[in-house]
XYZ file of C-alpha atoms in Angstrom:
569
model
C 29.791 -19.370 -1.414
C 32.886 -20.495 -0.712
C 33.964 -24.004 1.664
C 36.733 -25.540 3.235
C 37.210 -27.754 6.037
C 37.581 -26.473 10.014
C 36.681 -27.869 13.427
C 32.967 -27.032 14.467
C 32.268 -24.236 16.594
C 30.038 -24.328 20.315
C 28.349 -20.846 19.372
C 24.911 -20.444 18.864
C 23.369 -22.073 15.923
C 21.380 -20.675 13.090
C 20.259 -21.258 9.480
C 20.549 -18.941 6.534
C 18.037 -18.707 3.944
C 19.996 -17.893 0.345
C 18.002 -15.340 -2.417
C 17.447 -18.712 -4.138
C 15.815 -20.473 -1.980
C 18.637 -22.856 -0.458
C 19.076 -23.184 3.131
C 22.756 -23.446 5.210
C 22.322 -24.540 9.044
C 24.638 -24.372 11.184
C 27.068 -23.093 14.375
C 27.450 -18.964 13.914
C 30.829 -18.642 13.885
C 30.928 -14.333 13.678
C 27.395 -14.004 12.247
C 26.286 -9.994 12.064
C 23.862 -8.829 10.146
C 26.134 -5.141 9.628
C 29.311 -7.432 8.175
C 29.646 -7.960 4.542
C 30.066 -11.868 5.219
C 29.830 -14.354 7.876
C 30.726 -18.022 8.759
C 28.309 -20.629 9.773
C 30.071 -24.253 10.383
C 28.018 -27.379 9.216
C 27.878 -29.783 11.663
C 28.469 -33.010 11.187
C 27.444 -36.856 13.325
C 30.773 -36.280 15.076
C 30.531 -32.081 15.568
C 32.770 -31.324 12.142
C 31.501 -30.575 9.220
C 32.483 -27.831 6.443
C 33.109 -24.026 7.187
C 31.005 -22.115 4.834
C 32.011 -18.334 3.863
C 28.516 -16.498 3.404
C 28.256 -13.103 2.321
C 25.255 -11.024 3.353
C 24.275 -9.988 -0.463
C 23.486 -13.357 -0.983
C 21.212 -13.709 2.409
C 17.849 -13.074 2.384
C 17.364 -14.050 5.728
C 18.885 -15.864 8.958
C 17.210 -17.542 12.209
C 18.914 -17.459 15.438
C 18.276 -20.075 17.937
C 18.479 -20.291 21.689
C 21.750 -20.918 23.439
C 21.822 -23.670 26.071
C 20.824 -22.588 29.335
C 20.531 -18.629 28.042
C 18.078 -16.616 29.114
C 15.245 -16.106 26.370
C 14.831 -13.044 25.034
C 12.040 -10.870 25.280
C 11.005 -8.466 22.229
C 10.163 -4.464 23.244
C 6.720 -3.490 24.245
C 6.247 -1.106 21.288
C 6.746 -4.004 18.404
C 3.810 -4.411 15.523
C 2.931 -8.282 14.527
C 3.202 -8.845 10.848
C 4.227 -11.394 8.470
C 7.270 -11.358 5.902
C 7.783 -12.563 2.777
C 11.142 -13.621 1.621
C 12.731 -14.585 -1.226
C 12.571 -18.934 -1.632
C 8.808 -18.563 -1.276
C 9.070 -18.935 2.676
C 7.043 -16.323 5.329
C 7.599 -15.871 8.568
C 5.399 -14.050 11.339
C 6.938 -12.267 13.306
C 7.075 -8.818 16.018
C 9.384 -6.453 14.786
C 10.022 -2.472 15.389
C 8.241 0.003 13.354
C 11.505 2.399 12.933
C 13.412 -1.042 12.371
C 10.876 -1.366 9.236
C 11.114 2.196 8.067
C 15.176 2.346 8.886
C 16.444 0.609 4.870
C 18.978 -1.838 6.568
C 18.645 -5.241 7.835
C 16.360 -5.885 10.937
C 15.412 -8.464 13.918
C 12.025 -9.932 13.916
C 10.665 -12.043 17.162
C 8.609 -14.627 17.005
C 4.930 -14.099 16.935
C 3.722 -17.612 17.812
C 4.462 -19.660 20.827
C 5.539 -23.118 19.019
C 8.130 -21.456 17.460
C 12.137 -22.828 17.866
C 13.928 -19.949 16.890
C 14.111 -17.242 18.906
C 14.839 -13.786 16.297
C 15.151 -13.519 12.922
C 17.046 -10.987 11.077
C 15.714 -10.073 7.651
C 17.685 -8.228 4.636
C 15.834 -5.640 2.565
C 17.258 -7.493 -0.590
C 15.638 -10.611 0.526
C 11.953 -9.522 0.903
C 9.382 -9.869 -1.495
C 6.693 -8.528 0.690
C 5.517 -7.773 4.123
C 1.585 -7.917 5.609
C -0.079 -7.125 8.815
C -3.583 -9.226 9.753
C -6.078 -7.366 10.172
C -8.125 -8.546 13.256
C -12.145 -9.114 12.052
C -13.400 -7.448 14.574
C -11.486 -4.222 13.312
C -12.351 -5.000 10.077
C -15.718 -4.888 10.764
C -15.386 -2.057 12.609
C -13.583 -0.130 9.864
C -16.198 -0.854 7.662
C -18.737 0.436 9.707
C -20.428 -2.861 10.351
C -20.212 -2.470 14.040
C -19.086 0.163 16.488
C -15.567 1.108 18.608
C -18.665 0.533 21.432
C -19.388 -2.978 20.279
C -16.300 -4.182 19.442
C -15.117 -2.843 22.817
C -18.096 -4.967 24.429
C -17.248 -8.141 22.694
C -13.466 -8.148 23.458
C -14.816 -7.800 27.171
C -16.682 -10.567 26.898
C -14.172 -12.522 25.123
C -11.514 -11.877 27.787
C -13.699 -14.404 29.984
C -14.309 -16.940 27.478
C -11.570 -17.069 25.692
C -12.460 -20.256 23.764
C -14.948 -18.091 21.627
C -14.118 -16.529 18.284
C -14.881 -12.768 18.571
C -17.203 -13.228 16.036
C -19.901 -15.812 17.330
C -19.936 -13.266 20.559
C -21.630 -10.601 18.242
C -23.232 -12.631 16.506
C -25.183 -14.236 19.523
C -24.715 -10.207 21.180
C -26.912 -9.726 17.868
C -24.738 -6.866 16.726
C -24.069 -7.982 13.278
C -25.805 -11.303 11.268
C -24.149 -14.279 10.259
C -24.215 -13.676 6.633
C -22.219 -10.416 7.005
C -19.695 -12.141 9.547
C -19.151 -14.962 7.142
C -18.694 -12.454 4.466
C -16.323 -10.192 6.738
C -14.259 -13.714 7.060
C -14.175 -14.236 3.863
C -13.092 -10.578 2.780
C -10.526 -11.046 5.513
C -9.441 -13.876 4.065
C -8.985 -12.378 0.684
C -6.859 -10.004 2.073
C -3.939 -12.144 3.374
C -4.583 -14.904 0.107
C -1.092 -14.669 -2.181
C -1.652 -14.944 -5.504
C 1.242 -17.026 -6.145
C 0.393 -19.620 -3.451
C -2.985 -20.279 -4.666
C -2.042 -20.582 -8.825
C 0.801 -23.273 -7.011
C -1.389 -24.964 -4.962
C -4.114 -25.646 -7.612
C -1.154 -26.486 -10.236
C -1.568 -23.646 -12.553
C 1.777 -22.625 -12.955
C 5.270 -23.935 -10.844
C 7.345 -22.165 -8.340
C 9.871 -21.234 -10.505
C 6.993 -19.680 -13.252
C 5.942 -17.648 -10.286
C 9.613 -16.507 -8.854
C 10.688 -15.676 -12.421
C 7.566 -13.409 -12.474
C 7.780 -12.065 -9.240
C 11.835 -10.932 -10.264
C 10.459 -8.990 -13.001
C 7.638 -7.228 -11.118
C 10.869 -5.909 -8.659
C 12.235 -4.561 -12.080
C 9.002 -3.717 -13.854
C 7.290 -1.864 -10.725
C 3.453 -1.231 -10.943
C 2.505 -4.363 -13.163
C 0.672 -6.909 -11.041
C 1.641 -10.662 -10.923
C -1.349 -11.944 -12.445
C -0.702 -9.590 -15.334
C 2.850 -10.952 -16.317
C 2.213 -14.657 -15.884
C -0.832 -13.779 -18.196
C 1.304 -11.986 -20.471
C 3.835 -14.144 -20.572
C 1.933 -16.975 -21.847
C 1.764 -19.056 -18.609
C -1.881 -18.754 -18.401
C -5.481 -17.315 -19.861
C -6.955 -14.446 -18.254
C -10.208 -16.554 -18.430
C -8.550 -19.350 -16.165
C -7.229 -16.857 -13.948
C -10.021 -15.276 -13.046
C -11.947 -18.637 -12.833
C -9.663 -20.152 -10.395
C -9.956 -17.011 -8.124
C -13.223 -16.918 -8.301
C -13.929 -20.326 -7.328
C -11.261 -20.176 -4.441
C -12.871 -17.188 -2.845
C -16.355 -18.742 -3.874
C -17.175 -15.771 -5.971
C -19.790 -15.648 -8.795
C -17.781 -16.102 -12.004
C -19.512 -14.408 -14.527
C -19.733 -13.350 -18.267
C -20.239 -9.415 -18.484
C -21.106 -9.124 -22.180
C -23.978 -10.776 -20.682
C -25.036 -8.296 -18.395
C -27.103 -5.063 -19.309
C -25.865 -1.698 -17.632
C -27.846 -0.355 -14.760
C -27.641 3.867 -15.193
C -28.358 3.704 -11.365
C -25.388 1.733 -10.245
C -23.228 3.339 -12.839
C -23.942 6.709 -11.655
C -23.097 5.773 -8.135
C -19.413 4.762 -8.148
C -16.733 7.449 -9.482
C -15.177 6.947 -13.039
C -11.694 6.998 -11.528
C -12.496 4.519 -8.858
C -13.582 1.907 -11.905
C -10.482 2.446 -13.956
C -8.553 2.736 -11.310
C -9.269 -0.964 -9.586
C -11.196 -2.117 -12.759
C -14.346 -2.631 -11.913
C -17.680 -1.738 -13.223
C -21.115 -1.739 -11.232
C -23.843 -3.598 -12.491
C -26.969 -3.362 -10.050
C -28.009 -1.020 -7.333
C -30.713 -1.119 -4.841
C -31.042 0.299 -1.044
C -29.417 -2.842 0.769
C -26.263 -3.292 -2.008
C -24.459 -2.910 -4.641
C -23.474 -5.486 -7.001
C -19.815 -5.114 -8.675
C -17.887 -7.062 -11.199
C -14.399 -7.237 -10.498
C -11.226 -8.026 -12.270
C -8.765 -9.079 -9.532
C -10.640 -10.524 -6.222
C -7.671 -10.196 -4.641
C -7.630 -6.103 -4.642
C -10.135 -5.642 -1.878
C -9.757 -2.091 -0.842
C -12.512 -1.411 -3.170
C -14.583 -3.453 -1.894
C -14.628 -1.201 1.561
C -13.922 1.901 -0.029
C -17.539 1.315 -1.566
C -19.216 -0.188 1.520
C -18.079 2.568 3.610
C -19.304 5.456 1.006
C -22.312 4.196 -0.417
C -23.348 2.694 3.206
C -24.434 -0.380 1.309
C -23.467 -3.988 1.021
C -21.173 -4.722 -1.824
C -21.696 -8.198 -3.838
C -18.406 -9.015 -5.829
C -18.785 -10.565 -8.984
C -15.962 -11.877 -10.845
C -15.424 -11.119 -15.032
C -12.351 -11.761 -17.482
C -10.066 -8.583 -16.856
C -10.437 -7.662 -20.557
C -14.277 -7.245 -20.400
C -14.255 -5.843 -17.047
C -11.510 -2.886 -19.283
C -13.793 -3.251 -22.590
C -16.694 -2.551 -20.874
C -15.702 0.420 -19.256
C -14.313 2.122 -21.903
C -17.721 1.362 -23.837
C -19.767 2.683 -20.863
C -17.595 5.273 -19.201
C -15.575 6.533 -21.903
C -18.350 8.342 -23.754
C -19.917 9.899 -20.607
C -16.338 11.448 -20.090
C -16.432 12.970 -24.032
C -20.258 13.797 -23.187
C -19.965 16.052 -20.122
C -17.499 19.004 -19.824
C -15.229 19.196 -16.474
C -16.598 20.874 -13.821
C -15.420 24.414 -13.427
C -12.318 25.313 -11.134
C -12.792 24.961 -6.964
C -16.215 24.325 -8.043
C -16.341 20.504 -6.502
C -14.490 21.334 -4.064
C -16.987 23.772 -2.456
C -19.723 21.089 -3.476
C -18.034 19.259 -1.103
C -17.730 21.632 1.894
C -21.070 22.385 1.651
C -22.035 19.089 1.859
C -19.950 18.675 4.656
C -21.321 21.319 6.592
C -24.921 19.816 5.820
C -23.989 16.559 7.182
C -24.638 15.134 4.003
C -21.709 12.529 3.963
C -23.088 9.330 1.817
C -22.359 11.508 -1.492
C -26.195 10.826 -2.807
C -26.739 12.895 -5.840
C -23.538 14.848 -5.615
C -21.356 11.780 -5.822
C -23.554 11.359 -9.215
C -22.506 14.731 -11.075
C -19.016 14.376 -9.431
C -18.178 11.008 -11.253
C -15.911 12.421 -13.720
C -14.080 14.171 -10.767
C -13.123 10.991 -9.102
C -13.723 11.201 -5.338
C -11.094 8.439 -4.755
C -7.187 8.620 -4.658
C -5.708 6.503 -2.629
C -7.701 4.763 -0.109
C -6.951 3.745 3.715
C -5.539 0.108 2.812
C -5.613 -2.954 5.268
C -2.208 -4.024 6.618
C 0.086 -1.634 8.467
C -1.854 2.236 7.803
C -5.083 0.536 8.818
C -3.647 -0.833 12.023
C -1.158 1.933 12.661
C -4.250 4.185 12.832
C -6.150 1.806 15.126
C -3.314 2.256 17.858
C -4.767 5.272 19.078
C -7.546 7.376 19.498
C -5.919 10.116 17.263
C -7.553 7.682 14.617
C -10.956 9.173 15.197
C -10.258 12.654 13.647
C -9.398 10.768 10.478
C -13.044 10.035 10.564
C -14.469 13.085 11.998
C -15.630 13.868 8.554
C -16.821 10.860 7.477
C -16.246 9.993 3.641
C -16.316 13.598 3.346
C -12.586 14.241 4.189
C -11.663 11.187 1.641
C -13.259 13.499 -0.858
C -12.384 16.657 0.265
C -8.629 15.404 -0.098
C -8.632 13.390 -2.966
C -10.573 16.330 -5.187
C -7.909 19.239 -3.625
C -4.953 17.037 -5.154
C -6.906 16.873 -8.540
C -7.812 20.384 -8.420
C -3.895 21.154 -8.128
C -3.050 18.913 -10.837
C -5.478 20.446 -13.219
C -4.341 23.781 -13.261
C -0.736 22.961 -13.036
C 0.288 23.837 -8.975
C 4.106 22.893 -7.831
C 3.172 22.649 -3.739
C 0.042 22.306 -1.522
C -0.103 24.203 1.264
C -2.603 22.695 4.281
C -2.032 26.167 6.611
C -4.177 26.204 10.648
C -4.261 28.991 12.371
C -5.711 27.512 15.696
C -9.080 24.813 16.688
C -11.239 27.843 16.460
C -10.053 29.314 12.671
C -10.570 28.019 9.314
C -8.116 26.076 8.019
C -7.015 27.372 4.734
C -5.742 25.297 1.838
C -3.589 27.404 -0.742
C -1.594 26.016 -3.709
C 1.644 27.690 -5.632
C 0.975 27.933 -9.647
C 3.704 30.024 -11.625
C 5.685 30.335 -8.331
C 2.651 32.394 -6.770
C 0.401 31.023 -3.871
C -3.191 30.990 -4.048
C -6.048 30.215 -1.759
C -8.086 27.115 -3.121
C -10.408 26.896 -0.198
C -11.127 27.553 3.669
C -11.856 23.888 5.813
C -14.068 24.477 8.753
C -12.111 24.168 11.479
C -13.667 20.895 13.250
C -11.918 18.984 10.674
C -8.725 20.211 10.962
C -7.399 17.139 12.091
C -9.453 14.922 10.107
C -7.702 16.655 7.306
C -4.193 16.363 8.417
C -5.020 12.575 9.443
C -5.898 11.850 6.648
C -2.996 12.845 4.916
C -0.975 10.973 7.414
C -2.437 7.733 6.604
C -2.490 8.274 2.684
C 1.381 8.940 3.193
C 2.019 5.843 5.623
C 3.162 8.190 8.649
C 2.080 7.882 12.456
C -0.990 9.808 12.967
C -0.510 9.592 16.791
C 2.782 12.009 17.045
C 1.619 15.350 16.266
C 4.545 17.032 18.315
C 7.257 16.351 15.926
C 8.062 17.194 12.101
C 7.198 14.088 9.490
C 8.089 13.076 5.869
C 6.324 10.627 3.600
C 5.468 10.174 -0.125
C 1.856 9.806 -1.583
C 1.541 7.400 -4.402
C -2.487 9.275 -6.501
C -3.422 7.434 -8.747
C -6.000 9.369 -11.169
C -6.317 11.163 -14.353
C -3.698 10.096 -17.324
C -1.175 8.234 -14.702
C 0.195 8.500 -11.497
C 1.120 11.593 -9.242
C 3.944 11.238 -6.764
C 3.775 13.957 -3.806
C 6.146 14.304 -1.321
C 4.324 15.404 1.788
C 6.157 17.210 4.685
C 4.327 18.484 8.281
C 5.418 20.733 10.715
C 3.881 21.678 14.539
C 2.719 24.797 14.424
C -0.414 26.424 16.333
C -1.346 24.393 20.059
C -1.942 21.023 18.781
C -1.791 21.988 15.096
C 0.163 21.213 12.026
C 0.672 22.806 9.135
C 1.083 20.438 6.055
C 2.993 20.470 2.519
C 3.309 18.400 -0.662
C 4.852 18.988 -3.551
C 3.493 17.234 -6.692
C 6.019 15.396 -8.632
C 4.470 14.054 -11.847
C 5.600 10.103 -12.018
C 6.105 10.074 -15.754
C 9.230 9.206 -18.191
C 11.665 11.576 -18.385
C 11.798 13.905 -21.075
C 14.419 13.696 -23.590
C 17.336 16.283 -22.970
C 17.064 18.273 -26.528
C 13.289 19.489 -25.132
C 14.648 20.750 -21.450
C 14.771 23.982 -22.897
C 17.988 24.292 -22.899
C 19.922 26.780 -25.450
C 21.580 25.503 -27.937
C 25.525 26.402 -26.265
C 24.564 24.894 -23.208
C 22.884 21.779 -24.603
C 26.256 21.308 -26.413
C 28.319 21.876 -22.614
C 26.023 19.385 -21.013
C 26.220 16.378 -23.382
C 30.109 17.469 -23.639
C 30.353 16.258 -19.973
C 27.772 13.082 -20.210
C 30.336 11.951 -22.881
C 33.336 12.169 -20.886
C 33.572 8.620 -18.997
C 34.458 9.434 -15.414
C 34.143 12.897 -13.709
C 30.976 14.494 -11.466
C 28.109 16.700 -12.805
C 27.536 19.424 -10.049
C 23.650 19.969 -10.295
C 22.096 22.914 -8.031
C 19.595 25.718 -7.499
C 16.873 26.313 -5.412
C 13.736 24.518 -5.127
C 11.432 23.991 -7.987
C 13.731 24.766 -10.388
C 13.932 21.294 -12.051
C 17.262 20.120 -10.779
C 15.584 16.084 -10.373
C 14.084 16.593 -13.664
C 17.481 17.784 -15.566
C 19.116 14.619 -14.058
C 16.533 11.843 -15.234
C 16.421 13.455 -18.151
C 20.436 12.772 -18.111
C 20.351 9.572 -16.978
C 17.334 8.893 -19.395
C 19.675 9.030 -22.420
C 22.638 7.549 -21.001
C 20.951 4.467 -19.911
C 20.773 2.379 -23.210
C 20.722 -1.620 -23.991
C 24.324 -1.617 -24.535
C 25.156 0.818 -21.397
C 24.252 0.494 -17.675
């Protein structure tokens, strides 16, 4: 940052917020957010004050106020509400553009509240530590299948002429949900916007600093969570942690060595779906189902549960390493006990289920635990709401809880026996859809889909891979994080319009796991020699090509794997 002295300027003012939290206010003197730097000029009790040189890698974000007597400025029609997270610990909520968010360079967000001074803000991607969307309770109900599109519809009527009345004391006295469930729908929703970091501040746990420092090295240390490096750093007990949450989100804080197993509630939630959000079920009867939880804070769960067990779920909390112990004790030797099921054989389990209408899972959700009907469910925040914009969200849906398993078991299926692509393939509203996957370079069909849920299907790929399930006319890419088995699978997902209204899907499975050292690539011994000949040489290019599938991405991180030492960036 460098300063020197200069006359103020009479453009428009703003204030900079710096990666480390300081702030710089002042007049813009050729502020753009596409420039590598920028001047803003202090001002001072008689208009001078210091120039200050800024540059934009040390911005995390900047404010723009109103000029005098300017017109104000109105944000597009098609903007999303959210809230962002920047680096200093502030967050803003704001109305930005969905291809602004998706676009990788810096972008404008409008105000979302009326009492607000400053009229757009433009955050950098280097400067955000995390962006949410609410989640209004009345679609949160609704998602959870606590109340209708019908009743939800009904009670924003009514609330459009009393518009003093939360949305929901007018279902509540409409009688279409009780108060216990609202108040635990506000809580839940609650939950979901909390910030772990805020709350272990706020009750004087750990300082601002402890909580930047460990929010830097989850950026560099991707897929830990917070609470896990503040507890492994020393900073605090596992048993306090999960305390404090507990009593914040007025949870039952309890000790699960204390707790017998119920073989009823065990047999009714997946193995995968325990490890996977550790948590481990510990009572089971027609209205509910009670759950222990590690992290309160990791509520997708909680309605991943709700929606396929069509139950109530009570969340109890537990100590993180008993919640783990326990279901290694429990789960672990079921795993060793029962042998996998054979090949497509779940999968048509499913269908036929389907096709019955039975969609709670009952007894087939039982011999399918080791199968894992869960991968990677429809979150809250911004794929929740960007499939609540249309009704193109229904077909996601269509199939109930079926689809989710349906899905989740076809990208298991593909994993087990060792496929390269996916292939989701329609041939029109009245035809089976066929599902085929490429093993050894040769395609194979895995199963036929009714085709009713054709678009269920393909929506629900759309909103595991964070794309717009509304445009259906024009060719998408996204990436689908599945989480299951021995770690997680990375697929790169691809659709394409085909048939009238139809589209024809593919992913390609990409194993998210550490490279493999360059001596076991297979490579001969002469070329083995040529290729670490030119890693050695200290400038030059390494041309790497061939067709698809033929390991080019793999050769190079297995490159970059061994060049990138302690002593060598």
């Amino acid at each position: 940052m460098q300063k020197v002295d200069s006359p103020a300027s009479s453009r428009s003012l703003i204030t900079a917020g710096l990666l480390d939290g300081q702030l710089v206010s002042g007049a813009s003197l050729d502020f753009s957010p596409h420039q590598a730097q920028f001047e803003v000029q202090e001002l001072g009790r008689e208009g001078k004050g210091r120039l200050i040189v800024l540059s934009c890698d040390d911005v995390a974000w900047v404010a723009q106020y109103p000029r005098h007597g300017a017109s104000p400025v109105v944000p597009p029609d098609e903007t999303m509400t959210l809230t962002i997270h920047v680096a200093g610990g502030r967050a803003f909520s704001v109305k930005a553009l969905a291809s602004d968010l998706a676009a990788g360079h810096a972008f404008c967000g409008w105000p979302a509240e009326a009492n607000t001074s400053w009229e757009c803000i433009w955050f950098f991607p280097h400067g955000i530590v995390g962006r949410e969307r609410p989640e209004p309770l009345g679609a949160l109900l609704m998602r959870s299948n606590q109340i209708s599109p019908e009743d939800l519809q009904s009670a924003l009527a009514s609330q459009a002429q009393q518009r003093a009345k939360p949305i929901g004391q007018i279902l509540v006295e409409n009688r279409k949900i009780d108060a216990e469930a609202l108040n635990e729908a506000a809580r839940l929703q609650a939950r979901k916007s909390a910030r772990l970091g805020e709350i272990l501040v706020e009750c004087g746990l750990v300082s601002q600093q402890d909580v930047d420092d460990a929010l830097e090295e989850q950026r560099q240390r991707r897929g830990r969570r917070l609470g896990e490096i503040l507890v492994d750093s020393g900073l605090l007990a596992e048993s306090v942690l999960a305390a404090t949450l507990a009593e914040k989100f007025r949870l039952k804080f309890v000790d699960l060595n204390t707790i017998p197993t119920s073989a009823e509630a065990l047999a009714a939630v997946s193995h995968d779906v325990m490890r996977k959000y550790t948590v481990f079920p510990v009572a089971l009867d027609a209205q509910q189902l009670t759950l222990v939880v590690a992290d309160p804070l990791q509520t997708e769960v909680h309605d991943i549960l709700r929606f396929l067990l069509k139950r109530r779920v009570v969340e109890w909390v537990a100590v993180p390493s008993q919640v783990r112990a326990r279901i290694a004790a429990e789960v672990g030797a079921q795993d060793q006990a029962e042998p996998p099921p054979a090949p497509g054989a779940t999968i048509q389990r499913i269908l036929q289920d389907m096709e019955r209408g039975d969609e709670s899972g009952g007894a087939t959700r039982s011999a399918e635990r080791n199968s894992g009907p869960i991968g990677r469910p429809q979150a809250s925040g911004d794929k929740a709401d960007k499939g609540e914009k249309t009704s193109s969200a229904d077909d996601a849906s269509e199939g109930g809880s079926g689809v989710v398993r349906l899905i989740d078991e076809v990208i298991r299926e593909a994993q087990r026996i060792g496929a390269s692509d996916i292939h989701v393939e329609q041939y029109g509203p009245q035809e089976p859809m066929t599902l085929r996957v490429r093993v050894d370079g040769q395609c194979r069909v895995l199963a036929h889909v009714p085709g009713k849920l054709r678009n269920a299907v393909v929506a629900r790929l759309k909103i595991m891979a964070d794309l717009d399930i509304s445009e259906r006319r024009k060719p998408q890419d996204g990436k689908i994080v599945f989480k299951a088995g021995e770690g997680p699978l990375e697929l790169r997902m691809a659709t394409l319009p085909t048939v009238p209204e139809g589209e024809d899907v593919v992913l390609r499975l990409l194993a998210a796991s550490k490279p493999l050292p360059v001596e076991k690539m297979g490579f001969s011994p002469r070329n083995l020699a040529g290729l670490r000949s030119v890693m050695k040489k200290p400038y030059g290019l390494i041309l790497c090509v061939g067709p698809t599938g033929s390991g080019k991405t793999t050769t190079l991180h297995s490159v970059l794997g061994e060049l990138n030492t302690d002593h060598r960036k």
